[in-house]
Coordinates of C-alpha atoms in Angstrom, one line a residue:
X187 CA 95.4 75.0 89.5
X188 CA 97.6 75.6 86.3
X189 CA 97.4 75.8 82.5
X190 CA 98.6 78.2 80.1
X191 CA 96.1 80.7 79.0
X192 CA 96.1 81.4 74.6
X193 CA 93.9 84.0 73.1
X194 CA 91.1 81.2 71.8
X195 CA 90.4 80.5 75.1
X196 CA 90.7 83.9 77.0
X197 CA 89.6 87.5 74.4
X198 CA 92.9 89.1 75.9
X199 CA 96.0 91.0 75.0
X200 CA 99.1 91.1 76.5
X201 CA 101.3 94.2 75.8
X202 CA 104.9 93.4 75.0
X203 CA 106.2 94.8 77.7
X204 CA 104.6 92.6 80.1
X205 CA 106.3 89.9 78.1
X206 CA 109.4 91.2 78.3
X207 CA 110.1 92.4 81.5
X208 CA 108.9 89.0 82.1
X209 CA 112.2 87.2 79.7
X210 CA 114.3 89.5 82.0
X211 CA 113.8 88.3 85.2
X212 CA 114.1 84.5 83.8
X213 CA 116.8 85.3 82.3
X214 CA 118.5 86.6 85.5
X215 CA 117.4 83.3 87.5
X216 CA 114.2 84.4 88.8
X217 CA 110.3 84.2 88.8
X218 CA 107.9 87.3 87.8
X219 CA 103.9 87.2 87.9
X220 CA 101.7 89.2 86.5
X221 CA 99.7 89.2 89.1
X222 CA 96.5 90.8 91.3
X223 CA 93.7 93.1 89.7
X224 CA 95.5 93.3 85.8
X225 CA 94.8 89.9 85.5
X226 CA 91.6 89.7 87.1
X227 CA 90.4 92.6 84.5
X228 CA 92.0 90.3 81.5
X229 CA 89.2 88.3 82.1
X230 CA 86.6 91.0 82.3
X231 CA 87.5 92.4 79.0
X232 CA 89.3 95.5 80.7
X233 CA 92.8 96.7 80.7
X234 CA 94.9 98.1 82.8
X235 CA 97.2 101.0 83.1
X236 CA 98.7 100.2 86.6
X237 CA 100.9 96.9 85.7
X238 CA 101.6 94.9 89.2
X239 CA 104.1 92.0 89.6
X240 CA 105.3 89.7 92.2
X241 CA 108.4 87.9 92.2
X242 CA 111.2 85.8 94.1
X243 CA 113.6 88.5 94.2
X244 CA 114.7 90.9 96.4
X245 CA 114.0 94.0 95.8
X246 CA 117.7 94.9 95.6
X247 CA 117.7 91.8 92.7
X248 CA 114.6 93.8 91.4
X249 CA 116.4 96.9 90.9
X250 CA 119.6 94.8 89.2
X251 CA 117.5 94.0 86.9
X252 CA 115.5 96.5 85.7
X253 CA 117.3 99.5 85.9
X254 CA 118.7 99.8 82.6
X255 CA 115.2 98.8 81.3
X256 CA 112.9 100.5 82.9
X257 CA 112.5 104.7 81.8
X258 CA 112.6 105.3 85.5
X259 CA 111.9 104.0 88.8
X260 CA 112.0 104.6 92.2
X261 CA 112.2 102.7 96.0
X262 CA 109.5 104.4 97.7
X263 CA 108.2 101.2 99.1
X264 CA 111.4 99.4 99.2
X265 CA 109.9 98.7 102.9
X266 CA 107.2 96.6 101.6
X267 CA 109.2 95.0 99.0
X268 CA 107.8 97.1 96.5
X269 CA 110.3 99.1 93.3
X270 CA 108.1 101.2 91.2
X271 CA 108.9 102.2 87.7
X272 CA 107.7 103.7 84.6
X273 CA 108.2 101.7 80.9
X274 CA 106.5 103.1 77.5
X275 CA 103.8 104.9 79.3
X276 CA 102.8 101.8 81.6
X277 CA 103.3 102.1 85.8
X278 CA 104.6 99.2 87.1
X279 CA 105.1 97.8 90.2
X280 CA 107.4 95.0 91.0
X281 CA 107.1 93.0 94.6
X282 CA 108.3 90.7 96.2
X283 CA 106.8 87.4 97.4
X284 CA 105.6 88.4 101.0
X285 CA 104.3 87.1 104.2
X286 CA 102.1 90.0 105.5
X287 CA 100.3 90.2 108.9
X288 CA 99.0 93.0 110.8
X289 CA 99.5 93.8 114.1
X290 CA 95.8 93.7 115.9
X291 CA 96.3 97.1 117.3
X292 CA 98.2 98.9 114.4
X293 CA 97.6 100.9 111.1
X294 CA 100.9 99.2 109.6
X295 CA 101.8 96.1 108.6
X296 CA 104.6 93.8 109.7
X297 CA 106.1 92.6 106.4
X298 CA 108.1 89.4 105.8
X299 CA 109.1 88.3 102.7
X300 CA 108.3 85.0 101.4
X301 CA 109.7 82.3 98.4
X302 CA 106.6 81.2 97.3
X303 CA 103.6 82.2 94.8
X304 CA 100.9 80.3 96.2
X305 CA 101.5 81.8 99.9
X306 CA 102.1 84.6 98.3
X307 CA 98.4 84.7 96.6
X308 CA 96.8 82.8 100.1
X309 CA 97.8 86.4 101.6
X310 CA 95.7 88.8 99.2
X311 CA 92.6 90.4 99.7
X312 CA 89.7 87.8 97.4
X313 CA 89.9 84.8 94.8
X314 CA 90.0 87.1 91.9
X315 CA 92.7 89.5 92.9
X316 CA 94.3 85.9 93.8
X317 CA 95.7 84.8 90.2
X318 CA 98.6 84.4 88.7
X319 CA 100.1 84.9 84.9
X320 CA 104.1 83.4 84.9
X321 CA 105.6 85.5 82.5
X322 CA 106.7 84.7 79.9
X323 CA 105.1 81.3 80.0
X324 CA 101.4 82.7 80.3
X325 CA 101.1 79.9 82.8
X326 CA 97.8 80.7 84.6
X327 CA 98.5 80.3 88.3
X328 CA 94.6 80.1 90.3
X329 CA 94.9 77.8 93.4
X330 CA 91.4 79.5 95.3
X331 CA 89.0 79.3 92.2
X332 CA 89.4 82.9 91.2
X333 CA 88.3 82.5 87.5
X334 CA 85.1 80.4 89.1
X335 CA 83.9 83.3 91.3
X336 CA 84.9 85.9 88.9
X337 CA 82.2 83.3 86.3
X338 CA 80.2 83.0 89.3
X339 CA 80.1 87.0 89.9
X340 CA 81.3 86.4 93.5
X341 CA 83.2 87.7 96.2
X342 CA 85.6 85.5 98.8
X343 CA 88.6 85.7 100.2
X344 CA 91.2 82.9 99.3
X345 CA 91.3 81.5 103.3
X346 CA 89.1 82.1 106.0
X347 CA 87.6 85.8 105.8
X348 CA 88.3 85.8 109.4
X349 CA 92.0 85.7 109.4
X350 CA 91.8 87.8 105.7
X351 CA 89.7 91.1 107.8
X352 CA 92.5 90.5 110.5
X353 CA 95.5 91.4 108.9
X354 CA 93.7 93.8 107.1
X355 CA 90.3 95.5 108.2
X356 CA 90.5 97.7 105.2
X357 CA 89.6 94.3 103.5
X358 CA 85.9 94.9 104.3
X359 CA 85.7 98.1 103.1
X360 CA 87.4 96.9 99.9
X361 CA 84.7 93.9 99.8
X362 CA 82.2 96.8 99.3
X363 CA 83.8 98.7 97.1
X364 CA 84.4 95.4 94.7
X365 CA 80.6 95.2 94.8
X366 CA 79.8 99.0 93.2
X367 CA 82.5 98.7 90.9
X368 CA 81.7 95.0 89.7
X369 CA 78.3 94.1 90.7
X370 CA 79.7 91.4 92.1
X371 CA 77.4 89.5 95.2
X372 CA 79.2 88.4 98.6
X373 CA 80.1 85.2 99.5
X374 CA 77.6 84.7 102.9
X375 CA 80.6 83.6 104.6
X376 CA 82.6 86.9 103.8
X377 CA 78.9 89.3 104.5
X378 CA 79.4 87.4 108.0
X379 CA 83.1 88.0 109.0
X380 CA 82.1 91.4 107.9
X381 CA 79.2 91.9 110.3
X382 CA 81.3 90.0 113.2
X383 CA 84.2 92.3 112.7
X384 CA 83.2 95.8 111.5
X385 CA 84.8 97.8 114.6
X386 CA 88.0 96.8 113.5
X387 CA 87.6 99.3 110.7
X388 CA 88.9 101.8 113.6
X389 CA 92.4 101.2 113.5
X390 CA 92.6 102.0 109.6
X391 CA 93.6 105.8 109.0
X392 CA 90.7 107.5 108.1
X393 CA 92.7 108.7 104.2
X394 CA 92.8 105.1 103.8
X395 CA 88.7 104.6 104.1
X396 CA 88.1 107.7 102.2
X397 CA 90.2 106.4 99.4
X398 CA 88.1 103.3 99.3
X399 CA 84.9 104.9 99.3
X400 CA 85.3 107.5 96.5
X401 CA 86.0 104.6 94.8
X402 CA 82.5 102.8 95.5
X403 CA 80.6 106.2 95.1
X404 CA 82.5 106.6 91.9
X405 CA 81.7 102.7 91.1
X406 CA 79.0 101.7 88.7
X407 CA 77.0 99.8 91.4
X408 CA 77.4 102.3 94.1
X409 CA 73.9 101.4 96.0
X410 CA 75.0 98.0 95.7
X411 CA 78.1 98.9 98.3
X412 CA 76.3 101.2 100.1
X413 CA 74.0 98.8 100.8
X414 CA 76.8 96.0 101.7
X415 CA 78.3 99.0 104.1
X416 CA 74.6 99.5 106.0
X417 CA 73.6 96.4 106.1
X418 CA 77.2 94.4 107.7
X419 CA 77.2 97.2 110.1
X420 CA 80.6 99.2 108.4
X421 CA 78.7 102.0 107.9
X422 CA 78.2 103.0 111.7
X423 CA 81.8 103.5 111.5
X424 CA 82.5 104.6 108.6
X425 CA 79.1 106.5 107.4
X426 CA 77.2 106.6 110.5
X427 CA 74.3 109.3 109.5
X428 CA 73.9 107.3 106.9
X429 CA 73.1 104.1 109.0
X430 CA 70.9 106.2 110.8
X431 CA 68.4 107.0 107.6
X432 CA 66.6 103.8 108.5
X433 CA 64.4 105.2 110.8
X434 CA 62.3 102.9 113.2
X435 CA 59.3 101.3 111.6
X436 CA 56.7 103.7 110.9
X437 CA 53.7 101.6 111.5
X438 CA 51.3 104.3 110.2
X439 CA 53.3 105.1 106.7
X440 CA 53.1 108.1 108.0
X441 CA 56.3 109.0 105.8
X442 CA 58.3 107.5 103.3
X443 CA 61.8 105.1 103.9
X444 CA 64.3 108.0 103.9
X445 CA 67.5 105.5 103.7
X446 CA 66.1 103.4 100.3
X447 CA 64.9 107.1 98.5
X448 CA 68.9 108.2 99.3
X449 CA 69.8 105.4 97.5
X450 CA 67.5 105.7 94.4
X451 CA 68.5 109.4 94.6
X452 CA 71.6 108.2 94.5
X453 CA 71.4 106.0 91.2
X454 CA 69.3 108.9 89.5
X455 CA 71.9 111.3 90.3
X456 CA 74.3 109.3 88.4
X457 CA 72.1 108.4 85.9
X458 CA 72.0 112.3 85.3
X459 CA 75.8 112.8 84.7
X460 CA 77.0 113.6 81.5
X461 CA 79.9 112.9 78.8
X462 CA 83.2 114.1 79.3
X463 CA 82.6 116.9 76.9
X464 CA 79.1 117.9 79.3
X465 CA 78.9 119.8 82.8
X466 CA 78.8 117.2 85.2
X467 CA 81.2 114.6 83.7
X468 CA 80.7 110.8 85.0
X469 CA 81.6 109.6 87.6
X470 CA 81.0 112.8 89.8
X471 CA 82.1 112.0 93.3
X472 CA 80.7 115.4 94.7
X473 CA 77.0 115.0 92.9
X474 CA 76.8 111.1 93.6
X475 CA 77.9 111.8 97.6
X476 CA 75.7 114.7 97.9
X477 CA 72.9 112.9 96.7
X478 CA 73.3 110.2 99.3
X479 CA 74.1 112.6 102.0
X480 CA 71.2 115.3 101.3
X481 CA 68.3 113.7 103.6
X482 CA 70.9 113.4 106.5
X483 CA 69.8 116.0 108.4
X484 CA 66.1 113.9 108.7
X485 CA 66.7 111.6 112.0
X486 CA 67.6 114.9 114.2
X487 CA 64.6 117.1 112.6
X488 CA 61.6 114.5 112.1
X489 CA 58.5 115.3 114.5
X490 CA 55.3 113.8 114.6
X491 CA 52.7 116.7 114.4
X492 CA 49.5 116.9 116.2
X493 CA 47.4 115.8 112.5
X494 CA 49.2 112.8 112.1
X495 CA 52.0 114.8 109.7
X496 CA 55.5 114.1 109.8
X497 CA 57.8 117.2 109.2
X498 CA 61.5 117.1 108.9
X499 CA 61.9 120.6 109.0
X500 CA 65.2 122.8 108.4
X501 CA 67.0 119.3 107.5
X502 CA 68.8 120.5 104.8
X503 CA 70.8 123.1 106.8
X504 CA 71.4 120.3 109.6
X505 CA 72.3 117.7 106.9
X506 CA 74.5 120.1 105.4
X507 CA 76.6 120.5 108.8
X508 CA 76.3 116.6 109.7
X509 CA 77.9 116.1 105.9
X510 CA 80.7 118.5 106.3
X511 CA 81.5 117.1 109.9
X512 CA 81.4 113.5 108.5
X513 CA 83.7 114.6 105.6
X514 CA 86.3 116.4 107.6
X515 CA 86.8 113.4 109.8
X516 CA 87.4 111.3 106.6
X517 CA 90.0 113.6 106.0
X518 CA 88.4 115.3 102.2
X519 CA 89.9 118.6 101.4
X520 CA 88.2 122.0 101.6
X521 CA 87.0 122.4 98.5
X522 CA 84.9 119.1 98.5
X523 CA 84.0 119.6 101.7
X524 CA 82.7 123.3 100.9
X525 CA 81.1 121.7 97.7
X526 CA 79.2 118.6 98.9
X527 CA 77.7 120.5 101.9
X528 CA 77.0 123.1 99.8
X529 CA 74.7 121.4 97.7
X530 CA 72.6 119.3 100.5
X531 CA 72.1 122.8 102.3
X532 CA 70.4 123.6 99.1
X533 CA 68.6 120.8 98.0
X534 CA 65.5 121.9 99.0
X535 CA 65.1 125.7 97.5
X536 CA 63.2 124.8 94.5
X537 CA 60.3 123.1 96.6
X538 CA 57.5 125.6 96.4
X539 CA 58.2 127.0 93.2
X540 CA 55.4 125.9 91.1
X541 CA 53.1 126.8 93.6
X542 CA 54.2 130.4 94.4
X543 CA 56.1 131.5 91.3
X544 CA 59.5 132.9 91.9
X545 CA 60.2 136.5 90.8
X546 CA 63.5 137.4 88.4
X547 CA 65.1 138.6 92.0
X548 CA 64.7 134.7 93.0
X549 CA 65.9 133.0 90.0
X550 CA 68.7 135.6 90.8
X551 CA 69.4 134.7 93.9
X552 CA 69.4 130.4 93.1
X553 CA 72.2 131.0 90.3
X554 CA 73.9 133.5 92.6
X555 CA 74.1 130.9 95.8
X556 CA 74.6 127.8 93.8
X557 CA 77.8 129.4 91.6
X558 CA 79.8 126.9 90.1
X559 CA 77.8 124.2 91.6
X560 CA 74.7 124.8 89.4
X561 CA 74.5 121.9 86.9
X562 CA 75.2 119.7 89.5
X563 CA 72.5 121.2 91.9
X564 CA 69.7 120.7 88.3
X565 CA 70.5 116.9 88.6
X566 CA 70.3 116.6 92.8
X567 CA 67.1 118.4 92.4
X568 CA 65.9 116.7 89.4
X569 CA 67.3 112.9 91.1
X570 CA 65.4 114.0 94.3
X571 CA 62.0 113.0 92.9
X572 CA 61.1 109.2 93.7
X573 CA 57.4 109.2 94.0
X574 CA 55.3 107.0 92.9
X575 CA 52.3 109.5 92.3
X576 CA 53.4 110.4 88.2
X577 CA 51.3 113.0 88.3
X578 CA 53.1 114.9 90.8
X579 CA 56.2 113.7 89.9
X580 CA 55.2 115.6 85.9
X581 CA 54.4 118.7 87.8
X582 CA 57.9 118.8 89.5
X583 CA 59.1 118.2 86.7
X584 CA 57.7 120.3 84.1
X585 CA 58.3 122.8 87.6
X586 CA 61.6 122.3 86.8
X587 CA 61.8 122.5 83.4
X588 CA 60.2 126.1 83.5
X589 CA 62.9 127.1 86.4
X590 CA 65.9 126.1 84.0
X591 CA 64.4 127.6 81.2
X592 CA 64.0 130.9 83.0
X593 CA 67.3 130.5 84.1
X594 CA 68.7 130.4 80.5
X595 CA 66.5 133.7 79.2
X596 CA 68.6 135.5 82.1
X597 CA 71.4 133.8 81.4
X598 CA 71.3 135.4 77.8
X599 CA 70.3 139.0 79.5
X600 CA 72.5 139.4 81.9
X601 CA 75.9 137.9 83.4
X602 CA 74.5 135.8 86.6
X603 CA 77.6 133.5 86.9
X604 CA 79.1 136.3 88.9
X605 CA 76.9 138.6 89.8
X606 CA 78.6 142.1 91.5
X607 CA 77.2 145.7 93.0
X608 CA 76.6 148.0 89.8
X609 CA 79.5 150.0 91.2
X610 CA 82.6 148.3 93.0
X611 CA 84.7 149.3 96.4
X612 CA 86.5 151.8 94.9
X613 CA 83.5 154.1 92.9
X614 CA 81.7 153.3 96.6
X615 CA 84.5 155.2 98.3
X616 CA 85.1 157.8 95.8
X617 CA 81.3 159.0 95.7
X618 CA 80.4 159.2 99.7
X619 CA 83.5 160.2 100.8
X620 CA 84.6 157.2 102.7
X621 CA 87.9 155.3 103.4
X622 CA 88.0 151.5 103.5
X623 CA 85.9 150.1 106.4
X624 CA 82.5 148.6 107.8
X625 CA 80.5 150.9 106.0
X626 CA 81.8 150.4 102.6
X627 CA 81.0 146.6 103.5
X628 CA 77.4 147.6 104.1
X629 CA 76.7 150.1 100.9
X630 CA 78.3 147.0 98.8
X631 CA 75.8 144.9 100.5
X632 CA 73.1 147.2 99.7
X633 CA 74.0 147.8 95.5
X634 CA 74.4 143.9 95.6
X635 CA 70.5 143.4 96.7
X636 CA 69.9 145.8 94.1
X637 CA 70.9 144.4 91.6
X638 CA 69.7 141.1 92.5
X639 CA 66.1 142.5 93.0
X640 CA 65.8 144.6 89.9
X641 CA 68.5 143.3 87.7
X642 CA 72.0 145.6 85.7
X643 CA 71.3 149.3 86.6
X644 CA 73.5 151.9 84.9
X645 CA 76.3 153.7 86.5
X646 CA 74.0 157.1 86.9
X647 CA 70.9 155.0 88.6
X648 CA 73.3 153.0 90.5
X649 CA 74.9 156.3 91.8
X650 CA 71.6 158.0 92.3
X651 CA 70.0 154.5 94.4
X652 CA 73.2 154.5 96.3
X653 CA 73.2 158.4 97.2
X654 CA 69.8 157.8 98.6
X655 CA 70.8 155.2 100.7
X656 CA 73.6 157.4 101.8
X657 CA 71.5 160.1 103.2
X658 CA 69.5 157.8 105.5
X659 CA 72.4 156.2 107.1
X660 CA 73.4 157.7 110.6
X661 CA 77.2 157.5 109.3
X662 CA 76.6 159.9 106.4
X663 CA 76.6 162.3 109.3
X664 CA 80.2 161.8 110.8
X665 CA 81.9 160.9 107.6
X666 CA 85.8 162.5 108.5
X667 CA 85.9 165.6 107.0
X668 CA 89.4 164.7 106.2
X669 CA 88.4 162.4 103.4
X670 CA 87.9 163.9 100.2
X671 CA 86.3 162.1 96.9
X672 CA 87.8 162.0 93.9
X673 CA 86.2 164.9 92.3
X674 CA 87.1 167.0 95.9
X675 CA 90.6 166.2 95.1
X676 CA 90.8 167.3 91.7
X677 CA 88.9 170.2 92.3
X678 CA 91.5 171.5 95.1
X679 CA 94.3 170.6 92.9

């Protein structure tokens, strides 16, 4: 299917470089597309600022022709038929018509190139990233109904889903990924090739299914692929503990369905995020995946107990190790590794504070641990109430409400972000005598619970509390008689 799209038929805009890159490969005797996601988002009212193009040339032709145009480019994926380049701000990436297969037992694909447009589109990943716009005719090229699933909000692949999972498996993870980010439904026959052929999601580098699924946590329908993920069976591959939150049927209700709370934790989490000019800007990867992750732990801790109870106890620090050994195997760096965990291991330290009241020392200590994670451990606390029973959800609540407050007056008092000893290493050393070792490490640790117990102490009471520690200590006993303080020094001098 063909026609040429105009603005009274399509609200879209078409930048004039598109237009004219497009006059230069006619000119030199070839075809170029606009092709892929850009065009798929011209119809959703969205633009783009990644630019991809597909055309009959080589890619040696390609760079013939837009070297003197473009600001730059380069021939990273000359391989794959692929010369990238930058133009007036845009990224652009020009490719040529291809025949792509993969090899059933490989990560890489076998590329050939083709000469056609429509083979070229059969080959992609679904009907909507399977359209066309010649340039610079406008001429809307749609052979598999893309504009009628993208009206119909659904996902299929342009040929058999079978053969489409096959050259690619990352295809499926994609499928669910498409669904977050455009609450988009799944064709049944696509759900199906899915569930038939989720193991072949093994052969795909592990960076490669991390990349996909930031993007559906990050999406704006992220239980939506989740869901899709749990539900075709991906997710024992890809997210396996989190599979494993649908525990067998509890025919008692003895306890609550720990896999559809993640997910409404999940959505409140996000619902929770703030502006860009807030503390937990939107979309948070490491708040939104901790929020799915945090009940983990539950599966390998749940016990019946002798009254009928079910306890899930010390889940948080076994969900915290399950998330950080899922993460590493998807290949996340340390720092959202360390973060993500972080905040599941600590999910659960508020519980218990409107019952017993927490002393200054323990609001303290829950700014101290949390650190930089803090806002984002307010929301995963806050998102982690789904009951139905409003009047305990109020008392968590206004539970919580007190606990930030307090939070804020000690804020104002005192510098909690980074809380340190009332005297550092150094002033340690200097006033019992000692050179750098163990025992420094062990007065540090005792001005540290100091000051988190009773709050800023002056130099003097700090000196006096620590020299009173000192004289219990077995070490103040065989301090070397070699070391001098400060004050000896001087004094000899």
């Amino acid at each position: 299917m063909a026609h040429v799209l105009d603005s009274s038929s399509v609200n879209f805009t078409i930048d004039p470089v598109v237009l004219d890159l497009g006059q230069r490969f006619v000119d030199a005797g070839f075809e170029l597309s606009l092709v892929g996601g850009p065009v798929r988002d011209l119809f959703l009212g969205r633009t783009s600022p990644d630019l991809d193009f597909t055309t009959d040339a080589t890619p040696d032709q390609t760079i013939s022709v837009i070297k003197k145009w473009a600001d730059n480019f380069w021939e990273i994926g000359r391989a794959f038929g692929t010369i990238g380049m930058k133009k007036n701000g845009f990224q652009i990436e020009v490719t040529t018509y291809r025949a792509e297969a993969y090899d059933p037992d490989s990560r890489k694909p076998v590329v050939a190139f083709g000469n056609s447009l429509t083979e070229d589109l059969l080959r992609r990943d679904f009907t909507i990233n399977a359209m066309a716009l010649r340039l610079p005719s406008l001429e809307l090229v749609d052979p598999f109904g893309g504009v009628r699933d993208l009206h119909a909000s659904e996902l299929a692949t342009p040929g058999a889903p079978e053969a489409s999972f096959s050259d690619d498996p990352l295809r499926m993870m994609r499928a669910a990924r498409f669904a977050s980010q455009l609450g988009v439904s799944v064709h049944d026959d696509v759900r199906l090739a899915m569930s038939q052929m989720a193991d072949r999601i093994k052969i795909i580098s592990a960076e490669r299914v991390r990349d996909e699924l930031v993007k559906l946590i990050n999406g704006a329908h992220p239980r939506v692929g989740i869901d899709l993920l749990v539900d075709t069976g991906l997710a024992e591959f890809v997210l396996p503990e989190v599979s494993a939150l649908r525990l067998e049927a509890d025919e008692h209700h003895r306890h609550k369905d720990v896999y559809q709370h993640s997910l409404q934790v999940l959505e409140q989490a996000a619902a929770l995020e703030t502006g860009a000019d807030g503390p937990v800007p939107g979309p948070d990867f490491v708040l939104r995946f901790a929020a799915l992750m945090h009940d983990v732990g539950k599966p390998a801790t749940r016990r019946f107990e002798p009254g009928g109870a079910v306890s899930f106890r010390h889940h948080d620090v076994v969900g915290a190790k399950l998330t950080a050994k899922r993460m590493k195997a998807l290949r996340f760096d340390n720092e959202s590794i360390k973060a993500v965990s972080r905040l599941v291991e600590l999910h659960m330290r508020f519980y218990g504070y409107g019952d017993a009241g927490w002393t200054d020392s323990a609001v303290r200590r829950y700014v101290t641990d949390a650190g930089p994670l803090l806002e984002r451990l307010h929301r995963l606390t806050r998102s982690d109430v789904t009951t139905r029973n409003q009047r305990k959800a109020d008392r968590l609540s206004f539970a919580y409400d007190d606990l930030e407050h307090r939070i804020s007056a000690l804020l104002e008092q005192e510098s909690l972000a980074a809380v340190r000893p009332d005297l550092d290493g150094a002033q340690i050393m200097a006033l019992l005598g000692l050179k750098p070792g163990p025992v420094v490490g062990k007065a540090y640790k005792f001005l540290l619970e100091e000051r988190m117990e009773h709050g800023p102490l002056s130099p003097e009471e700090a000196e006096k509390k620590l020299l009173a520690w000192w004289e219990a200590q077995p070490e103040s006993a065989v301090v070397d008689p070699s070391t001098e303080t400060a004050a000896e020094t001087k004094e000899s001098s």
